[in-house]
mmCIF file of C-alpha atoms in Angstrom:
data_model
loop_
_atom_site.group_PDB
_atom_site.id
_atom_site.type_symbol
_atom_site.label_atom_id
_atom_site.label_comp_id
_atom_site.label_asym_id
_atom_site.label_seq_id
_atom_site.Cartn_x
_atom_site.Cartn_y
_atom_site.Cartn_z
ATOM 1 C CA UNK A 1078 8.686 -57.671 7.929
ATOM 2 C CA UNK A 1079 6.810 -58.001 11.183
ATOM 3 C CA UNK A 1080 6.201 -61.336 12.863
ATOM 4 C CA UNK A 1081 5.134 -62.868 16.167
ATOM 5 C CA UNK A 1082 6.265 -66.264 17.413
ATOM 6 C CA UNK A 1083 4.425 -68.108 20.164
ATOM 7 C CA UNK A 1084 5.129 -71.389 21.847
ATOM 8 C CA UNK A 1085 3.191 -74.233 20.298
ATOM 9 C CA UNK A 1086 0.429 -75.863 22.245
ATOM 10 C CA UNK A 1087 -1.551 -77.319 23.592
ATOM 11 C CA UNK A 1088 -0.415 -76.350 27.034
ATOM 12 C CA UNK A 1089 -2.045 -78.702 29.523
ATOM 13 C CA UNK A 1090 -2.188 -77.699 33.183
ATOM 14 C CA UNK A 1091 -4.017 -78.638 36.330
ATOM 15 C CA UNK A 1092 -6.172 -76.066 38.081
ATOM 16 C CA UNK A 1093 -4.152 -73.629 40.269
ATOM 17 C CA UNK A 1094 -0.921 -74.286 38.343
ATOM 18 C CA UNK A 1095 1.336 -71.453 37.141
ATOM 19 C CA UNK A 1096 1.035 -70.471 33.491
ATOM 20 C CA UNK A 1097 3.630 -69.073 31.122
ATOM 21 C CA UNK A 1098 3.057 -68.678 27.388
ATOM 22 C CA UNK A 1099 6.100 -67.367 25.561
ATOM 23 C CA UNK A 1100 5.866 -64.707 22.859
ATOM 24 C CA UNK A 1101 8.651 -63.035 20.907
ATOM 25 C CA UNK A 1102 8.392 -60.586 18.049
ATOM 26 C CA UNK A 1103 10.262 -58.919 15.227
ATOM 27 C CA UNK A 1104 9.147 -55.511 14.020
ATOM 28 C CA UNK A 1105 10.381 -52.919 11.568
ATOM 29 C CA UNK A 1106 9.325 -50.138 13.895
ATOM 30 C CA UNK A 1107 8.239 -49.590 17.473
ATOM 31 C CA UNK A 1108 5.186 -51.753 18.202
ATOM 32 C CA UNK A 1109 2.431 -51.905 20.754
ATOM 33 C CA UNK A 1110 1.874 -55.441 22.039
ATOM 34 C CA UNK A 1111 -1.313 -57.303 22.877
ATOM 35 C CA UNK A 1112 -2.638 -60.574 24.163
ATOM 36 C CA UNK A 1113 -6.045 -61.645 22.862
ATOM 37 C CA UNK A 1114 -8.037 -64.695 24.007
ATOM 38 C CA UNK A 1115 -10.484 -66.740 21.941
ATOM 39 C CA UNK A 1116 -13.015 -69.033 23.599
ATOM 40 C CA UNK A 1117 -14.598 -71.824 21.539
ATOM 41 C CA UNK A 1118 -17.026 -70.503 18.940
ATOM 42 C CA UNK A 1119 -16.292 -66.877 19.726
ATOM 43 C CA UNK A 1120 -14.273 -63.969 18.386
ATOM 44 C CA UNK A 1121 -11.194 -62.475 19.976
ATOM 45 C CA UNK A 1122 -11.283 -60.637 23.286
ATOM 46 C CA UNK A 1123 -8.565 -58.222 24.294
ATOM 47 C CA UNK A 1124 -6.865 -59.571 27.413
ATOM 48 C CA UNK A 1125 -4.130 -57.001 27.994
ATOM 49 C CA UNK A 1126 -1.826 -54.563 26.235
ATOM 50 C CA UNK A 1127 1.432 -52.659 26.561
ATOM 51 C CA UNK A 1128 2.465 -49.719 24.444
ATOM 52 C CA UNK A 1129 6.085 -49.075 25.402
ATOM 53 C CA UNK A 1130 9.139 -50.811 26.789
ATOM 54 C CA UNK A 1131 8.891 -51.998 30.417
ATOM 55 C CA UNK A 1132 5.116 -51.462 30.482
ATOM 56 C CA UNK A 1133 3.265 -54.231 32.297
ATOM 57 C CA UNK A 1134 -0.221 -55.098 31.103
ATOM 58 C CA UNK A 1135 -2.522 -56.913 33.499
ATOM 59 C CA UNK A 1136 -6.109 -58.140 33.567
ATOM 60 C CA UNK A 1137 -8.046 -60.942 35.331
ATOM 61 C CA UNK A 1138 -4.865 -62.209 36.996
ATOM 62 C CA UNK A 1139 -2.908 -62.363 33.730
ATOM 63 C CA UNK A 1140 0.241 -60.260 33.306
ATOM 64 C CA UNK A 1141 2.761 -59.568 30.552
ATOM 65 C CA UNK A 1142 5.752 -57.207 30.479
ATOM 66 C CA UNK A 1143 7.030 -55.503 27.299
ATOM 67 C CA UNK A 1144 10.740 -56.407 27.128
ATOM 68 C CA UNK A 1145 12.397 -54.461 24.313
ATOM 69 C CA UNK A 1146 15.862 -55.890 24.947
ATOM 70 C CA UNK A 1147 14.635 -59.461 24.415
ATOM 71 C CA UNK A 1148 11.741 -58.521 22.061
ATOM 72 C CA UNK A 1149 9.387 -60.541 24.227
ATOM 73 C CA UNK A 1150 5.943 -60.256 25.784
ATOM 74 C CA UNK A 1151 5.404 -63.467 27.760
ATOM 75 C CA UNK A 1152 1.974 -64.101 29.303
ATOM 76 C CA UNK A 1153 1.814 -65.310 32.916
ATOM 77 C CA UNK A 1154 -0.823 -66.199 35.461
ATOM 78 C CA UNK A 1155 -0.143 -67.377 38.977
ATOM 79 C CA UNK A 1156 -3.078 -69.772 39.332
ATOM 80 C CA UNK A 1157 -5.113 -70.923 36.331
ATOM 81 C CA UNK A 1158 -8.754 -71.971 36.428
ATOM 82 C CA UNK A 1159 -10.711 -74.362 34.239
ATOM 83 C CA UNK A 1160 -12.489 -71.322 32.794
ATOM 84 C CA UNK A 1161 -9.155 -70.060 31.419
ATOM 85 C CA UNK A 1162 -9.154 -72.870 28.843
ATOM 86 C CA UNK A 1163 -9.019 -71.077 25.498
ATOM 87 C CA UNK A 1164 -6.651 -70.115 22.687
ATOM 88 C CA UNK A 1165 -4.312 -67.212 23.428
ATOM 89 C CA UNK A 1166 -2.900 -64.967 20.702
ATOM 90 C CA UNK A 1167 0.021 -62.610 21.000
ATOM 91 C CA UNK A 1168 -0.124 -59.691 18.555
ATOM 92 C CA UNK A 1169 1.622 -56.482 17.635
ATOM 93 C CA UNK A 1170 0.655 -53.290 15.881
ATOM 94 C CA UNK A 1171 3.190 -50.783 14.651
ATOM 95 C CA UNK A 1172 2.777 -47.272 15.978
ATOM 96 C CA UNK A 1173 2.567 -46.055 12.416
ATOM 97 C CA UNK A 1174 -1.057 -45.002 12.306
ATOM 98 C CA UNK A 1175 -2.346 -48.174 10.678
ATOM 99 C CA UNK A 1176 -4.666 -50.702 12.296
ATOM 100 C CA UNK A 1177 -2.910 -53.814 11.019
ATOM 101 C CA UNK A 1178 -2.506 -56.392 13.763
ATOM 102 C CA UNK A 1179 0.103 -59.098 13.217
ATOM 103 C CA UNK A 1180 -0.755 -62.229 15.168
ATOM 104 C CA UNK A 1181 1.115 -65.255 16.390
ATOM 105 C CA UNK A 1182 -0.271 -68.710 15.576
ATOM 106 C CA UNK A 1183 -2.023 -68.985 18.912
ATOM 107 C CA UNK A 1184 -1.477 -71.276 21.899
ATOM 108 C CA UNK A 1185 -4.240 -73.504 23.156
ATOM 109 C CA UNK A 1186 -4.488 -73.785 26.935
ATOM 110 C CA UNK A 1187 -6.320 -76.721 28.503
ATOM 111 C CA UNK A 1188 -6.887 -76.628 32.253
ATOM 112 C CA UNK A 1189 -8.185 -79.720 34.024
ATOM 113 C CA UNK A 1190 -9.864 -79.790 37.470
ATOM 114 C CA UNK B 1052 -22.830 -50.365 24.698
ATOM 115 C CA UNK B 1053 -23.333 -52.990 22.010
ATOM 116 C CA UNK B 1054 -20.249 -54.728 20.704
ATOM 117 C CA UNK B 1055 -19.183 -55.441 17.161
ATOM 118 C CA UNK B 1056 -21.943 -57.290 15.318
ATOM 119 C CA UNK B 1057 -21.242 -59.570 12.394
ATOM 120 C CA UNK B 1058 -23.905 -61.131 10.208
ATOM 121 C CA UNK B 1059 -24.557 -63.802 9.321
ATOM 122 C CA UNK B 1060 -22.805 -66.050 11.851
ATOM 123 C CA UNK B 1061 -22.675 -69.019 9.495
ATOM 124 C CA UNK B 1062 -22.717 -69.369 5.727
ATOM 125 C CA UNK B 1063 -22.514 -72.322 3.389
ATOM 126 C CA UNK B 1064 -21.719 -71.638 -0.245
ATOM 127 C CA UNK B 1065 -20.525 -73.632 -3.236
ATOM 128 C CA UNK B 1066 -17.467 -73.019 -5.359
ATOM 129 C CA UNK B 1067 -17.856 -70.232 -7.871
ATOM 130 C CA UNK B 1068 -20.508 -68.367 -5.913
ATOM 131 C CA UNK B 1069 -20.049 -64.985 -4.333
ATOM 132 C CA UNK B 1070 -20.695 -63.934 -0.739
ATOM 133 C CA UNK B 1071 -21.142 -60.708 1.214
ATOM 134 C CA UNK B 1072 -20.415 -60.429 4.923
ATOM 135 C CA UNK B 1073 -21.545 -57.543 7.106
ATOM 136 C CA UNK B 1074 -20.026 -55.819 10.124
ATOM 137 C CA UNK B 1075 -21.559 -53.173 12.391
ATOM 138 C CA UNK B 1076 -18.909 -51.527 14.572
ATOM 139 C CA UNK B 1077 -19.243 -50.310 18.124
ATOM 140 C CA UNK B 1078 -21.143 -47.026 18.207
ATOM 141 C CA UNK B 1079 -18.732 -44.134 17.678
ATOM 142 C CA UNK B 1080 -15.991 -46.280 16.172
ATOM 143 C CA UNK B 1081 -14.914 -45.122 12.738
ATOM 144 C CA UNK B 1082 -12.225 -47.662 11.876
ATOM 145 C CA UNK B 1083 -13.058 -51.195 10.754
ATOM 146 C CA UNK B 1084 -10.591 -53.973 9.958
ATOM 147 C CA UNK B 1085 -11.183 -57.473 8.594
ATOM 148 C CA UNK B 1086 -9.184 -60.631 9.270
ATOM 149 C CA UNK B 1087 -9.335 -64.191 7.966
ATOM 150 C CA UNK B 1088 -8.703 -67.046 10.400
ATOM 151 C CA UNK B 1089 -7.852 -70.535 9.167
ATOM 152 C CA UNK B 1090 -6.220 -73.504 10.943
ATOM 153 C CA UNK B 1091 -3.292 -73.477 8.520
ATOM 154 C CA UNK B 1092 -2.521 -69.777 8.111
ATOM 155 C CA UNK B 1093 -3.826 -68.442 11.407
ATOM 156 C CA UNK B 1094 -5.074 -64.865 11.544
ATOM 157 C CA UNK B 1095 -4.331 -62.795 8.465
ATOM 158 C CA UNK B 1096 -5.162 -59.150 7.814
ATOM 159 C CA UNK B 1097 -7.515 -58.423 4.922
ATOM 160 C CA UNK B 1098 -8.412 -54.712 4.904
ATOM 161 C CA UNK B 1099 -8.671 -51.589 7.015
ATOM 162 C CA UNK B 1100 -11.247 -48.835 6.489
ATOM 163 C CA UNK B 1101 -11.615 -45.419 8.019
ATOM 164 C CA UNK B 1102 -14.220 -42.842 7.035
ATOM 165 C CA UNK B 1103 -15.262 -44.872 3.981
ATOM 166 C CA UNK B 1104 -11.676 -45.062 2.675
ATOM 167 C CA UNK B 1105 -9.554 -48.174 2.457
ATOM 168 C CA UNK B 1106 -6.328 -47.311 4.258
ATOM 169 C CA UNK B 1107 -4.528 -50.612 4.027
ATOM 170 C CA UNK B 1108 -4.925 -53.982 2.326
ATOM 171 C CA UNK B 1109 -3.423 -57.362 3.075
ATOM 172 C CA UNK B 1110 -1.942 -59.843 0.638
ATOM 173 C CA UNK B 1111 -5.126 -61.353 -0.756
ATOM 174 C CA UNK B 1112 -6.306 -61.732 -4.359
ATOM 175 C CA UNK B 1113 -8.623 -59.206 -5.982
ATOM 176 C CA UNK B 1114 -11.574 -61.563 -5.409
ATOM 177 C CA UNK B 1115 -11.626 -60.151 -1.898
ATOM 178 C CA UNK B 1116 -13.048 -56.658 -1.681
ATOM 179 C CA UNK B 1117 -14.710 -54.469 0.876
ATOM 180 C CA UNK B 1118 -16.288 -51.146 1.550
ATOM 181 C CA UNK B 1119 -17.368 -48.922 4.401
ATOM 182 C CA UNK B 1120 -20.511 -46.827 4.545
ATOM 183 C CA UNK B 1121 -21.056 -43.366 5.987
ATOM 184 C CA UNK B 1122 -22.417 -44.885 9.225
ATOM 185 C CA UNK B 1123 -19.134 -46.846 9.583
ATOM 186 C CA UNK B 1124 -20.786 -50.184 8.857
ATOM 187 C CA UNK B 1125 -18.647 -52.329 6.594
ATOM 188 C CA UNK B 1126 -19.120 -55.171 4.169
ATOM 189 C CA UNK B 1127 -16.674 -57.532 2.592
ATOM 190 C CA UNK B 1128 -17.298 -59.478 -0.568
ATOM 191 C CA UNK B 1129 -15.628 -62.580 -1.914
ATOM 192 C CA UNK B 1130 -16.329 -63.457 -5.523
ATOM 193 C CA UNK B 1131 -15.758 -66.755 -7.332
ATOM 194 C CA UNK B 1132 -15.422 -68.691 -4.098
ATOM 195 C CA UNK B 1133 -12.759 -71.375 -3.777
ATOM 196 C CA UNK B 1134 -12.555 -74.229 -1.280
ATOM 197 C CA UNK B 1135 -9.612 -72.477 0.361
ATOM 198 C CA UNK B 1136 -11.806 -69.497 1.246
ATOM 199 C CA UNK B 1137 -13.455 -71.564 3.980
ATOM 200 C CA UNK B 1138 -12.555 -69.705 7.144
ATOM 201 C CA UNK B 1139 -13.733 -67.646 10.074
ATOM 202 C CA UNK B 1140 -13.908 -63.996 8.987
ATOM 203 C CA UNK B 1141 -13.461 -61.563 11.841
ATOM 204 C CA UNK B 1142 -14.267 -57.885 11.894
ATOM 205 C CA UNK B 1143 -12.744 -55.473 14.391
ATOM 206 C CA UNK B 1144 -13.574 -51.858 15.125
ATOM 207 C CA UNK B 1145 -11.643 -49.092 16.820
ATOM 208 C CA UNK B 1146 -12.221 -45.438 17.580
ATOM 209 C CA UNK B 1147 -9.633 -44.451 15.021
ATOM 210 C CA UNK B 1148 -6.795 -46.079 13.122
ATOM 211 C CA UNK B 1149 -4.069 -47.396 15.408
ATOM 212 C CA UNK B 1150 -6.384 -47.620 18.441
ATOM 213 C CA UNK B 1151 -7.296 -50.789 20.330
ATOM 214 C CA UNK B 1152 -9.375 -53.121 18.182
ATOM 215 C CA UNK B 1153 -12.477 -54.887 19.449
ATOM 216 C CA UNK B 1154 -13.579 -57.996 17.620
ATOM 217 C CA UNK B 1155 -16.929 -59.431 16.652
ATOM 218 C CA UNK B 1156 -17.842 -63.105 16.969
ATOM 219 C CA UNK B 1157 -17.080 -63.699 13.302
ATOM 220 C CA UNK B 1158 -18.782 -65.217 10.281
ATOM 221 C CA UNK B 1159 -17.907 -68.827 9.604
ATOM 222 C CA UNK B 1160 -17.891 -69.435 5.852
ATOM 223 C CA UNK B 1161 -17.864 -72.971 4.489
ATOM 224 C CA UNK B 1162 -17.295 -73.437 0.765
ATOM 225 C CA UNK B 1163 -18.367 -76.819 -0.618
#
């Protein structure tokens, strides 16, 4: 089956530190990959996406590169802010015509001033 | 453009009751998916609808059902509620199946 594995949190960083959240996947077909972010009390917001190997998704200073050879999609940001504190979910969807997202367990990020 | 709207935001029910949750997708979006989020199981797929037809269903018991109307609005129903049904229920809409999904704020259901 399909699955997504994320590093367990919480990840605790000071403001302006470098962020990496690891994500690896297994898929029965060729997936598109996503990072979603969830702020307290809210739903999920799409952060970035990549649809094919070597694509780099980027948004609001966050980046992730689709690595087919290592089945990974690690999230990075050069300098985190307190406002980035949230739960981050890595997800995949097979390019099979269905809308079924498979999510990782989520990684909580806590950024202190 | 208005986002995905879910109502109500919060619900408290007792075991054995039934509940209906509503989702209004982004205007023009015809695909609606539902997910259950719990601390233990994380985010799990419930159903996917497109043009009033259920296209895919997750691994949930028959107590969980849904439907989609001609205006793309969707409802999900849970009958004979159990304590384990307490969760955040998220709805997502997309232009068509397989497209990027945009999520609502969710309905938080507590079963006592």
